[in-house]
Amino acid sequence: FGHLPLLLDAEGRNLSKREGSQALAGLRERGIEALAVTSLLARLGTADPVAPVTRLADLVAGFDLGRFGRAAPRFDPAELDRLNAKLLHALPFEAVADRLADLGIEGADARFWEAVRGNLETLVDARLWWRVCRGEIAPVIEDPDFAARAAELLPDEPWDTATWSAWTRAVGAATERRGRALYRPLRLALTGREDGPELHNLLPMIRRAPALSRLARRVPRARPTVVW
């Protein structure tokens, strides 16, 4: 058998439930992947670099109790968060398809997953980008005249990953805008956010009619609440 030293927290103190140390149930509730936890624990305390693995078998193949040192290793939740994000960025669609459906993301495909996974910290974050692609958002319009001109130049469908480049070239030529002044207001209008996945991937999934509505800042009104 092998004897491993106890983990310490990031400040070098003993892990303690009384001190609010994280339990596995709490990690699960936060959206931390089981493979992220395993990837960290299988390397923490060794000289080997900690890296995410997408299959447990790959981790088992390189596991050796003899590589663990005697010193108590420190567990940093921030490191686990970063590892969790890296794991999601590497997971294939087949590994998350059923779980996306369980989250209410019905109809998601590999194209959607590959477009958004690089911007996820936890799997639940995919809901945000599914809403951007298939739901209703509150667009941010800072310059209505610019948004209206961009809407006029929005090409007809069908769209593909080249549509974004063709459209922004046309908008840039018509408005004499470049760089951030061109791309930022379009991103805010289409997604309601300052950052996110590459828009050449998202735009075909947003589709033309919703894109036009967002550029015009037409947000569906909520049904009034009836008080009896």
JSON list of C-alpha atoms in Angstrom, two decimals:
[
{"chain": "A", "resi": 1, "resn": "PHE", "atom": "CA", "xyz": [0.00, 0.00, 0.00]},
{"chain": "A", "resi": 2, "resn": "GLY", "atom": "CA", "xyz": [1.02, 3.60, -0.37]},
{"chain": "A", "resi": 3, "resn": "HIS", "atom": "CA", "xyz": [0.88, 6.36, 2.19]},
{"chain": "A", "resi": 4, "resn": "LEU", "atom": "CA", "xyz": [0.13, 9.90, 0.96]},
{"chain": "A", "resi": 5, "resn": "PRO", "atom": "CA", "xyz": [0.43, 13.09, 3.03]},
{"chain": "A", "resi": 6, "resn": "LEU", "atom": "CA", "xyz": [-2.74, 15.04, 3.78]},
{"chain": "A", "resi": 7, "resn": "LEU", "atom": "CA", "xyz": [-3.66, 17.93, 1.52]},
{"chain": "A", "resi": 8, "resn": "LEU", "atom": "CA", "xyz": [-3.30, 21.50, 2.74]},
{"chain": "A", "resi": 9, "resn": "ASP", "atom": "CA", "xyz": [-5.25, 24.50, 1.52]},
{"chain": "A", "resi": 10, "resn": "ALA", "atom": "CA", "xyz": [-3.72, 27.24, -0.65]},
{"chain": "A", "resi": 11, "resn": "GLU", "atom": "CA", "xyz": [-2.40, 29.03, 2.47]},
{"chain": "A", "resi": 12, "resn": "GLY", "atom": "CA", "xyz": [-0.80, 25.91, 3.89]},
{"chain": "A", "resi": 13, "resn": "ARG", "atom": "CA", "xyz": [-3.46, 25.15, 6.51]},
{"chain": "A", "resi": 14, "resn": "ASN", "atom": "CA", "xyz": [-5.14, 21.81, 7.14]},
{"chain": "A", "resi": 15, "resn": "LEU", "atom": "CA", "xyz": [-8.28, 21.23, 5.15]},
{"chain": "A", "resi": 16, "resn": "SER", "atom": "CA", "xyz": [-11.22, 21.42, 7.51]},
{"chain": "A", "resi": 17, "resn": "LYS", "atom": "CA", "xyz": [-14.95, 21.21, 7.08]},
{"chain": "A", "resi": 18, "resn": "ARG", "atom": "CA", "xyz": [-15.28, 23.68, 9.92]},
{"chain": "A", "resi": 19, "resn": "GLU", "atom": "CA", "xyz": [-13.09, 26.14, 8.02]},
{"chain": "A", "resi": 20, "resn": "GLY", "atom": "CA", "xyz": [-15.25, 25.82, 4.91]},
{"chain": "A", "resi": 21, "resn": "SER", "atom": "CA", "xyz": [-12.99, 23.50, 2.93]},
{"chain": "A", "resi": 22, "resn": "GLN", "atom": "CA", "xyz": [-14.63, 22.17, -0.21]},
{"chain": "A", "resi": 23, "resn": "ALA", "atom": "CA", "xyz": [-16.34, 18.80, -0.21]},
{"chain": "A", "resi": 24, "resn": "LEU", "atom": "CA", "xyz": [-16.89, 16.70, -3.32]},
{"chain": "A", "resi": 25, "resn": "ALA", "atom": "CA", "xyz": [-20.62, 17.42, -3.20]},
{"chain": "A", "resi": 26, "resn": "GLY", "atom": "CA", "xyz": [-19.89, 21.14, -3.22]},
{"chain": "A", "resi": 27, "resn": "LEU", "atom": "CA", "xyz": [-17.55, 20.78, -6.18]},
{"chain": "A", "resi": 28, "resn": "ARG", "atom": "CA", "xyz": [-20.24, 18.89, -8.06]},
{"chain": "A", "resi": 29, "resn": "GLU", "atom": "CA", "xyz": [-22.77, 21.63, -7.33]},
{"chain": "A", "resi": 30, "resn": "ARG", "atom": "CA", "xyz": [-20.33, 24.22, -8.68]},
{"chain": "A", "resi": 31, "resn": "GLY", "atom": "CA", "xyz": [-20.11, 22.33, -11.96]},
{"chain": "A", "resi": 32, "resn": "ILE", "atom": "CA", "xyz": [-16.63, 20.90, -11.48]},
{"chain": "A", "resi": 33, "resn": "GLU", "atom": "CA", "xyz": [-16.15, 17.86, -13.70]},
{"chain": "A", "resi": 34, "resn": "ALA", "atom": "CA", "xyz": [-15.26, 14.56, -12.05]},
{"chain": "A", "resi": 35, "resn": "LEU", "atom": "CA", "xyz": [-12.37, 14.14, -14.50]},
{"chain": "A", "resi": 36, "resn": "ALA", "atom": "CA", "xyz": [-11.01, 17.55, -13.51]},
{"chain": "A", "resi": 37, "resn": "VAL", "atom": "CA", "xyz": [-10.89, 16.50, -9.84]},
{"chain": "A", "resi": 38, "resn": "THR", "atom": "CA", "xyz": [-9.27, 13.19, -10.75]},
{"chain": "A", "resi": 39, "resn": "SER", "atom": "CA", "xyz": [-6.76, 14.86, -13.07]},
{"chain": "A", "resi": 40, "resn": "LEU", "atom": "CA", "xyz": [-5.67, 17.17, -10.26]},
{"chain": "A", "resi": 41, "resn": "LEU", "atom": "CA", "xyz": [-5.47, 14.57, -7.49]},
{"chain": "A", "resi": 42, "resn": "ALA", "atom": "CA", "xyz": [-3.53, 12.12, -9.65]},
{"chain": "A", "resi": 43, "resn": "ARG", "atom": "CA", "xyz": [-0.71, 14.66, -10.13]},
{"chain": "A", "resi": 44, "resn": "LEU", "atom": "CA", "xyz": [-0.87, 16.88, -7.02]},
{"chain": "A", "resi": 45, "resn": "GLY", "atom": "CA", "xyz": [2.20, 16.16, -4.93]},
{"chain": "A", "resi": 46, "resn": "THR", "atom": "CA", "xyz": [4.27, 14.87, -7.84]},
{"chain": "A", "resi": 47, "resn": "ALA", "atom": "CA", "xyz": [6.72, 16.65, -10.11]},
{"chain": "A", "resi": 48, "resn": "ASP", "atom": "CA", "xyz": [4.49, 15.90, -13.09]},
{"chain": "A", "resi": 49, "resn": "PRO", "atom": "CA", "xyz": [2.55, 18.77, -14.68]},
{"chain": "A", "resi": 50, "resn": "VAL", "atom": "CA", "xyz": [-1.17, 18.84, -13.93]},
{"chain": "A", "resi": 51, "resn": "ALA", "atom": "CA", "xyz": [-3.14, 18.60, -17.14]},
{"chain": "A", "resi": 52, "resn": "PRO", "atom": "CA", "xyz": [-6.72, 17.61, -17.94]},
{"chain": "A", "resi": 53, "resn": "VAL", "atom": "CA", "xyz": [-7.47, 14.19, -19.40]},
{"chain": "A", "resi": 54, "resn": "THR", "atom": "CA", "xyz": [-10.64, 13.35, -21.27]},
{"chain": "A", "resi": 55, "resn": "ARG", "atom": "CA", "xyz": [-10.49, 9.63, -20.47]},
{"chain": "A", "resi": 56, "resn": "LEU", "atom": "CA", "xyz": [-9.80, 8.02, -17.12]},
{"chain": "A", "resi": 57, "resn": "ALA", "atom": "CA", "xyz": [-7.81, 5.27, -18.86]},
{"chain": "A", "resi": 58, "resn": "ASP", "atom": "CA", "xyz": [-5.25, 7.84, -20.01]},
{"chain": "A", "resi": 59, "resn": "LEU", "atom": "CA", "xyz": [-4.73, 8.93, -16.40]},
{"chain": "A", "resi": 60, "resn": "VAL", "atom": "CA", "xyz": [-4.39, 5.38, -15.09]},
{"chain": "A", "resi": 61, "resn": "ALA", "atom": "CA", "xyz": [-1.68, 4.57, -17.61]},
{"chain": "A", "resi": 62, "resn": "GLY", "atom": "CA", "xyz": [0.66, 7.21, -16.19]},
{"chain": "A", "resi": 63, "resn": "PHE", "atom": "CA", "xyz": [-0.20, 6.88, -12.50]},
{"chain": "A", "resi": 64, "resn": "ASP", "atom": "CA", "xyz": [2.63, 5.84, -10.15]},
{"chain": "A", "resi": 65, "resn": "LEU", "atom": "CA", "xyz": [2.53, 6.08, -6.35]},
{"chain": "A", "resi": 66, "resn": "GLY", "atom": "CA", "xyz": [6.31, 6.28, -6.33]},
{"chain": "A", "resi": 67, "resn": "ARG", "atom": "CA", "xyz": [6.17, 9.73, -7.92]},
{"chain": "A", "resi": 68, "resn": "PHE", "atom": "CA", "xyz": [4.46, 11.32, -4.91]},
{"chain": "A", "resi": 69, "resn": "GLY", "atom": "CA", "xyz": [6.67, 13.22, -2.49]},
{"chain": "A", "resi": 70, "resn": "ARG", "atom": "CA", "xyz": [6.55, 13.29, 1.30]},
{"chain": "A", "resi": 71, "resn": "ALA", "atom": "CA", "xyz": [5.66, 16.98, 1.60]},
{"chain": "A", "resi": 72, "resn": "ALA", "atom": "CA", "xyz": [2.00, 17.88, 2.01]},
{"chain": "A", "resi": 73, "resn": "PRO", "atom": "CA", "xyz": [0.75, 19.33, -1.29]},
{"chain": "A", "resi": 74, "resn": "ARG", "atom": "CA", "xyz": [-1.45, 22.40, -1.40]},
{"chain": "A", "resi": 75, "resn": "PHE", "atom": "CA", "xyz": [-4.92, 22.34, -2.91]},
{"chain": "A", "resi": 76, "resn": "ASP", "atom": "CA", "xyz": [-5.84, 25.60, -4.64]},
{"chain": "A", "resi": 77, "resn": "PRO", "atom": "CA", "xyz": [-9.50, 25.82, -5.79]},
{"chain": "A", "resi": 78, "resn": "ALA", "atom": "CA", "xyz": [-8.48, 28.37, -8.43]},
{"chain": "A", "resi": 79, "resn": "GLU", "atom": "CA", "xyz": [-6.19, 25.78, -10.01]},
{"chain": "A", "resi": 80, "resn": "LEU", "atom": "CA", "xyz": [-9.08, 23.32, -10.10]},
{"chain": "A", "resi": 81, "resn": "ASP", "atom": "CA", "xyz": [-11.31, 25.91, -11.77]},
{"chain": "A", "resi": 82, "resn": "ARG", "atom": "CA", "xyz": [-8.71, 26.51, -14.46]},
{"chain": "A", "resi": 83, "resn": "LEU", "atom": "CA", "xyz": [-8.27, 22.78, -14.96]},
{"chain": "A", "resi": 84, "resn": "ASN", "atom": "CA", "xyz": [-12.03, 22.33, -15.23]},
{"chain": "A", "resi": 85, "resn": "ALA", "atom": "CA", "xyz": [-12.24, 24.92, -17.99]},
{"chain": "A", "resi": 86, "resn": "LYS", "atom": "CA", "xyz": [-9.35, 23.34, -19.89]},
{"chain": "A", "resi": 87, "resn": "LEU", "atom": "CA", "xyz": [-11.05, 19.96, -19.67]},
{"chain": "A", "resi": 88, "resn": "LEU", "atom": "CA", "xyz": [-14.30, 21.29, -21.12]},
{"chain": "A", "resi": 89, "resn": "HIS", "atom": "CA", "xyz": [-12.38, 22.98, -23.93]},
{"chain": "A", "resi": 90, "resn": "ALA", "atom": "CA", "xyz": [-10.97, 19.59, -24.92]},
{"chain": "A", "resi": 91, "resn": "LEU", "atom": "CA", "xyz": [-14.07, 17.38, -24.54]},
{"chain": "A", "resi": 92, "resn": "PRO", "atom": "CA", "xyz": [-15.66, 16.12, -27.77]},
{"chain": "A", "resi": 93, "resn": "PHE", "atom": "CA", "xyz": [-19.36, 16.62, -28.36]},
{"chain": "A", "resi": 94, "resn": "GLU", "atom": "CA", "xyz": [-20.10, 12.93, -27.83]},
{"chain": "A", "resi": 95, "resn": "ALA", "atom": "CA", "xyz": [-18.88, 13.21, -24.24]},
{"chain": "A", "resi": 96, "resn": "VAL", "atom": "CA", "xyz": [-21.37, 15.95, -23.35]},
{"chain": "A", "resi": 97, "resn": "ALA", "atom": "CA", "xyz": [-24.33, 15.43, -25.71]},
{"chain": "A", "resi": 98, "resn": "ASP", "atom": "CA", "xyz": [-26.58, 13.70, -23.20]},
{"chain": "A", "resi": 99, "resn": "ARG", "atom": "CA", "xyz": [-25.64, 16.12, -20.42]},
{"chain": "A", "resi": 100, "resn": "LEU", "atom": "CA", "xyz": [-26.44, 19.12, -22.60]},
{"chain": "A", "resi": 101, "resn": "ALA", "atom": "CA", "xyz": [-29.89, 17.66, -23.22]},
{"chain": "A", "resi": 102, "resn": "ASP", "atom": "CA", "xyz": [-30.32, 17.18, -19.46]},
{"chain": "A", "resi": 103, "resn": "LEU", "atom": "CA", "xyz": [-29.58, 20.91, -19.06]},
{"chain": "A", "resi": 104, "resn": "GLY", "atom": "CA", "xyz": [-32.47, 21.73, -21.38]},
{"chain": "A", "resi": 105, "resn": "ILE", "atom": "CA", "xyz": [-30.25, 22.42, -24.38]},
{"chain": "A", "resi": 106, "resn": "GLU", "atom": "CA", "xyz": [-32.30, 20.42, -26.85]},
{"chain": "A", "resi": 107, "resn": "GLY", "atom": "CA", "xyz": [-31.08, 20.24, -30.43]},
{"chain": "A", "resi": 108, "resn": "ALA", "atom": "CA", "xyz": [-27.46, 21.15, -29.73]},
{"chain": "A", "resi": 109, "resn": "ASP", "atom": "CA", "xyz": [-25.01, 19.56, -32.15]},
{"chain": "A", "resi": 110, "resn": "ALA", "atom": "CA", "xyz": [-21.27, 19.26, -32.60]},
{"chain": "A", "resi": 111, "resn": "ARG", "atom": "CA", "xyz": [-21.14, 22.56, -34.47]},
{"chain": "A", "resi": 112, "resn": "PHE", "atom": "CA", "xyz": [-22.61, 24.41, -31.49]},
{"chain": "A", "resi": 113, "resn": "TRP", "atom": "CA", "xyz": [-20.39, 22.64, -28.96]},
{"chain": "A", "resi": 114, "resn": "GLU", "atom": "CA", "xyz": [-17.19, 23.23, -30.88]},
{"chain": "A", "resi": 115, "resn": "ALA", "atom": "CA", "xyz": [-18.10, 26.91, -31.29]},
{"chain": "A", "resi": 116, "resn": "VAL", "atom": "CA", "xyz": [-18.74, 27.60, -27.60]},
{"chain": "A", "resi": 117, "resn": "ARG", "atom": "CA", "xyz": [-16.70, 25.12, -25.55]},
{"chain": "A", "resi": 118, "resn": "GLY", "atom": "CA", "xyz": [-13.63, 27.35, -25.56]},
{"chain": "A", "resi": 119, "resn": "ASN", "atom": "CA", "xyz": [-15.59, 29.98, -23.62]},
{"chain": "A", "resi": 120, "resn": "LEU", "atom": "CA", "xyz": [-16.97, 27.70, -20.90]},
{"chain": "A", "resi": 121, "resn": "GLU", "atom": "CA", "xyz": [-15.82, 27.47, -17.30]},
{"chain": "A", "resi": 122, "resn": "THR", "atom": "CA", "xyz": [-18.54, 24.96, -16.36]},
{"chain": "A", "resi": 123, "resn": "LEU", "atom": "CA", "xyz": [-20.92, 22.99, -18.54]},
{"chain": "A", "resi": 124, "resn": "VAL", "atom": "CA", "xyz": [-23.89, 25.03, -17.31]},
{"chain": "A", "resi": 125, "resn": "ASP", "atom": "CA", "xyz": [-22.36, 28.06, -19.05]},
{"chain": "A", "resi": 126, "resn": "ALA", "atom": "CA", "xyz": [-23.43, 26.48, -22.35]},
{"chain": "A", "resi": 127, "resn": "ARG", "atom": "CA", "xyz": [-26.98, 27.58, -21.56]},
{"chain": "A", "resi": 128, "resn": "LEU", "atom": "CA", "xyz": [-25.98, 31.20, -22.05]},
{"chain": "A", "resi": 129, "resn": "TRP", "atom": "CA", "xyz": [-24.65, 30.61, -25.54]},
{"chain": "A", "resi": 130, "resn": "TRP", "atom": "CA", "xyz": [-27.58, 28.40, -26.48]},
{"chain": "A", "resi": 131, "resn": "ARG", "atom": "CA", "xyz": [-29.84, 31.32, -25.55]},
{"chain": "A", "resi": 132, "resn": "VAL", "atom": "CA", "xyz": [-27.70, 33.61, -27.72]},
{"chain": "A", "resi": 133, "resn": "CYS", "atom": "CA", "xyz": [-28.07, 31.21, -30.65]},
{"chain": "A", "resi": 134, "resn": "ARG", "atom": "CA", "xyz": [-31.64, 30.03, -30.23]},
{"chain": "A", "resi": 135, "resn": "GLY", "atom": "CA", "xyz": [-33.38, 32.15, -27.60]},
{"chain": "A", "resi": 136, "resn": "GLU", "atom": "CA", "xyz": [-34.08, 35.74, -26.69]},
{"chain": "A", "resi": 137, "resn": "ILE", "atom": "CA", "xyz": [-31.48, 38.17, -25.37]},
{"chain": "A", "resi": 138, "resn": "ALA", "atom": "CA", "xyz": [-31.37, 41.88, -24.58]},
{"chain": "A", "resi": 139, "resn": "PRO", "atom": "CA", "xyz": [-29.23, 43.37, -27.36]},
{"chain": "A", "resi": 140, "resn": "VAL", "atom": "CA", "xyz": [-27.01, 46.34, -26.54]},
{"chain": "A", "resi": 141, "resn": "ILE", "atom": "CA", "xyz": [-27.23, 49.13, -29.15]},
{"chain": "A", "resi": 142, "resn": "GLU", "atom": "CA", "xyz": [-24.91, 52.06, -28.53]},
{"chain": "A", "resi": 143, "resn": "ASP", "atom": "CA", "xyz": [-25.27, 53.67, -31.97]},
{"chain": "A", "resi": 144, "resn": "PRO", "atom": "CA", "xyz": [-28.70, 53.04, -33.55]},
{"chain": "A", "resi": 145, "resn": "ASP", "atom": "CA", "xyz": [-27.67, 54.60, -36.88]},
{"chain": "A", "resi": 146, "resn": "PHE", "atom": "CA", "xyz": [-24.68, 52.28, -37.19]},
{"chain": "A", "resi": 147, "resn": "ALA", "atom": "CA", "xyz": [-26.81, 49.26, -36.24]},
{"chain": "A", "resi": 148, "resn": "ALA", "atom": "CA", "xyz": [-29.43, 50.22, -38.81]},
{"chain": "A", "resi": 149, "resn": "ARG", "atom": "CA", "xyz": [-26.79, 50.51, -41.55]},
{"chain": "A", "resi": 150, "resn": "ALA", "atom": "CA", "xyz": [-25.36, 47.14, -40.55]},
{"chain": "A", "resi": 151, "resn": "ALA", "atom": "CA", "xyz": [-28.84, 45.62, -40.75]},
{"chain": "A", "resi": 152, "resn": "GLU", "atom": "CA", "xyz": [-29.29, 46.97, -44.27]},
{"chain": "A", "resi": 153, "resn": "LEU", "atom": "CA", "xyz": [-26.09, 45.23, -45.33]},
{"chain": "A", "resi": 154, "resn": "LEU", "atom": "CA", "xyz": [-26.85, 41.90, -43.69]},
{"chain": "A", "resi": 155, "resn": "PRO", "atom": "CA", "xyz": [-26.70, 39.32, -46.50]},
{"chain": "A", "resi": 156, "resn": "ASP", "atom": "CA", "xyz": [-29.45, 36.90, -47.35]},
{"chain": "A", "resi": 157, "resn": "GLU", "atom": "CA", "xyz": [-29.25, 33.31, -46.17]},
{"chain": "A", "resi": 158, "resn": "PRO", "atom": "CA", "xyz": [-27.97, 30.62, -46.44]},
{"chain": "A", "resi": 159, "resn": "TRP", "atom": "CA", "xyz": [-25.08, 31.53, -44.18]},
{"chain": "A", "resi": 160, "resn": "ASP", "atom": "CA", "xyz": [-21.82, 29.80, -43.38]},
{"chain": "A", "resi": 161, "resn": "THR", "atom": "CA", "xyz": [-18.63, 30.61, -41.49]},
{"chain": "A", "resi": 162, "resn": "ALA", "atom": "CA", "xyz": [-17.55, 33.04, -44.25]},
{"chain": "A", "resi": 163, "resn": "THR", "atom": "CA", "xyz": [-20.67, 35.22, -43.84]},
{"chain": "A", "resi": 164, "resn": "TRP", "atom": "CA", "xyz": [-19.32, 37.18, -40.86]},
{"chain": "A", "resi": 165, "resn": "SER", "atom": "CA", "xyz": [-16.19, 38.28, -42.71]},
{"chain": "A", "resi": 166, "resn": "ALA", "atom": "CA", "xyz": [-18.10, 39.25, -45.85]},
{"chain": "A", "resi": 167, "resn": "TRP", "atom": "CA", "xyz": [-20.67, 41.20, -43.84]},
{"chain": "A", "resi": 168, "resn": "THR", "atom": "CA", "xyz": [-18.18, 43.07, -41.67]},
{"chain": "A", "resi": 169, "resn": "ARG", "atom": "CA", "xyz": [-16.12, 44.04, -44.72]},
{"chain": "A", "resi": 170, "resn": "ALA", "atom": "CA", "xyz": [-19.22, 45.56, -46.28]},
{"chain": "A", "resi": 171, "resn": "VAL", "atom": "CA", "xyz": [-20.21, 47.32, -43.06]},
{"chain": "A", "resi": 172, "resn": "GLY", "atom": "CA", "xyz": [-16.68, 48.63, -42.57]},
{"chain": "A", "resi": 173, "resn": "ALA", "atom": "CA", "xyz": [-16.54, 50.01, -46.09]},
{"chain": "A", "resi": 174, "resn": "ALA", "atom": "CA", "xyz": [-19.94, 51.69, -45.74]},
{"chain": "A", "resi": 175, "resn": "THR", "atom": "CA", "xyz": [-19.31, 53.22, -42.33]},
{"chain": "A", "resi": 176, "resn": "GLU", "atom": "CA", "xyz": [-15.52, 53.74, -42.49]},
{"chain": "A", "resi": 177, "resn": "ARG", "atom": "CA", "xyz": [-15.10, 51.83, -39.24]},
{"chain": "A", "resi": 178, "resn": "ARG", "atom": "CA", "xyz": [-12.33, 49.41, -38.43]},
{"chain": "A", "resi": 179, "resn": "GLY", "atom": "CA", "xyz": [-11.17, 47.16, -35.64]},
{"chain": "A", "resi": 180, "resn": "ARG", "atom": "CA", "xyz": [-12.87, 47.56, -32.27]},
{"chain": "A", "resi": 181, "resn": "ALA", "atom": "CA", "xyz": [-15.12, 50.37, -33.49]},
{"chain": "A", "resi": 182, "resn": "LEU", "atom": "CA", "xyz": [-16.52, 47.97, -36.09]},
{"chain": "A", "resi": 183, "resn": "TYR", "atom": "CA", "xyz": [-16.64, 44.63, -34.31]},
{"chain": "A", "resi": 184, "resn": "ARG", "atom": "CA", "xyz": [-17.56, 45.60, -30.74]},
{"chain": "A", "resi": 185, "resn": "PRO", "atom": "CA", "xyz": [-20.98, 47.18, -31.48]},
{"chain": "A", "resi": 186, "resn": "LEU", "atom": "CA", "xyz": [-21.92, 44.26, -33.71]},
{"chain": "A", "resi": 187, "resn": "ARG", "atom": "CA", "xyz": [-21.00, 41.76, -30.99]},
{"chain": "A", "resi": 188, "resn": "LEU", "atom": "CA", "xyz": [-22.97, 43.73, -28.39]},
{"chain": "A", "resi": 189, "resn": "ALA", "atom": "CA", "xyz": [-26.00, 43.85, -30.65]},
{"chain": "A", "resi": 190, "resn": "LEU", "atom": "CA", "xyz": [-25.92, 40.18, -31.62]},
{"chain": "A", "resi": 191, "resn": "THR", "atom": "CA", "xyz": [-24.94, 38.64, -28.27]},
{"chain": "A", "resi": 192, "resn": "GLY", "atom": "CA", "xyz": [-25.48, 41.33, -25.63]},
{"chain": "A", "resi": 193, "resn": "ARG", "atom": "CA", "xyz": [-21.94, 40.68, -24.37]},
{"chain": "A", "resi": 194, "resn": "GLU", "atom": "CA", "xyz": [-18.49, 42.20, -24.72]},
{"chain": "A", "resi": 195, "resn": "ASP", "atom": "CA", "xyz": [-16.76, 38.88, -25.39]},
{"chain": "A", "resi": 196, "resn": "GLY", "atom": "CA", "xyz": [-17.48, 35.31, -26.32]},
{"chain": "A", "resi": 197, "resn": "PRO", "atom": "CA", "xyz": [-17.05, 32.72, -29.08]},
{"chain": "A", "resi": 198, "resn": "GLU", "atom": "CA", "xyz": [-15.92, 33.72, -32.55]},
{"chain": "A", "resi": 199, "resn": "LEU", "atom": "CA", "xyz": [-18.82, 35.35, -34.35]},
{"chain": "A", "resi": 200, "resn": "HIS", "atom": "CA", "xyz": [-18.01, 33.71, -37.66]},
{"chain": "A", "resi": 201, "resn": "ASN", "atom": "CA", "xyz": [-19.14, 30.49, -35.92]},
{"chain": "A", "resi": 202, "resn": "LEU", "atom": "CA", "xyz": [-22.08, 31.96, -33.98]},
{"chain": "A", "resi": 203, "resn": "LEU", "atom": "CA", "xyz": [-23.69, 34.09, -36.69]},
{"chain": "A", "resi": 204, "resn": "PRO", "atom": "CA", "xyz": [-24.96, 31.17, -38.83]},
{"chain": "A", "resi": 205, "resn": "MET", "atom": "CA", "xyz": [-26.56, 29.66, -35.71]},
{"chain": "A", "resi": 206, "resn": "ILE", "atom": "CA", "xyz": [-28.19, 32.95, -34.69]},
{"chain": "A", "resi": 207, "resn": "ARG", "atom": "CA", "xyz": [-29.81, 33.19, -38.15]},
{"chain": "A", "resi": 208, "resn": "ARG", "atom": "CA", "xyz": [-30.88, 36.23, -40.13]},
{"chain": "A", "resi": 209, "resn": "ALA", "atom": "CA", "xyz": [-34.33, 37.09, -38.70]},
{"chain": "A", "resi": 210, "resn": "PRO", "atom": "CA", "xyz": [-33.16, 37.16, -35.06]},
{"chain": "A", "resi": 211, "resn": "ALA", "atom": "CA", "xyz": [-30.05, 39.07, -36.09]},
{"chain": "A", "resi": 212, "resn": "LEU", "atom": "CA", "xyz": [-32.16, 41.75, -37.77]},
{"chain": "A", "resi": 213, "resn": "SER", "atom": "CA", "xyz": [-34.40, 42.01, -34.70]},
{"chain": "A", "resi": 214, "resn": "ARG", "atom": "CA", "xyz": [-31.40, 42.46, -32.43]},
{"chain": "A", "resi": 215, "resn": "LEU", "atom": "CA", "xyz": [-29.83, 45.11, -34.63]},
{"chain": "A", "resi": 216, "resn": "ALA", "atom": "CA", "xyz": [-33.14, 46.97, -34.49]},
{"chain": "A", "resi": 217, "resn": "ARG", "atom": "CA", "xyz": [-33.29, 46.34, -30.73]},
{"chain": "A", "resi": 218, "resn": "ARG", "atom": "CA", "xyz": [-36.67, 44.70, -30.99]},
{"chain": "A", "resi": 219, "resn": "VAL", "atom": "CA", "xyz": [-37.02, 42.63, -27.84]},
{"chain": "A", "resi": 220, "resn": "PRO", "atom": "CA", "xyz": [-40.26, 40.61, -27.43]},
{"chain": "A", "resi": 221, "resn": "ARG", "atom": "CA", "xyz": [-42.38, 42.05, -24.66]},
{"chain": "A", "resi": 222, "resn": "ALA", "atom": "CA", "xyz": [-43.04, 39.89, -21.65]},
{"chain": "A", "resi": 223, "resn": "ARG", "atom": "CA", "xyz": [-46.65, 38.98, -21.01]},
{"chain": "A", "resi": 224, "resn": "PRO", "atom": "CA", "xyz": [-48.21, 41.20, -18.36]},
{"chain": "A", "resi": 225, "resn": "THR", "atom": "CA", "xyz": [-48.72, 39.71, -14.94]},
{"chain": "A", "resi": 226, "resn": "VAL", "atom": "CA", "xyz": [-52.37, 39.44, -13.98]},
{"chain": "A", "resi": 227, "resn": "VAL", "atom": "CA", "xyz": [-53.05, 39.97, -10.29]},
{"chain": "A", "resi": 228, "resn": "TRP", "atom": "CA", "xyz": [-56.32, 38.58, -8.97]}
]
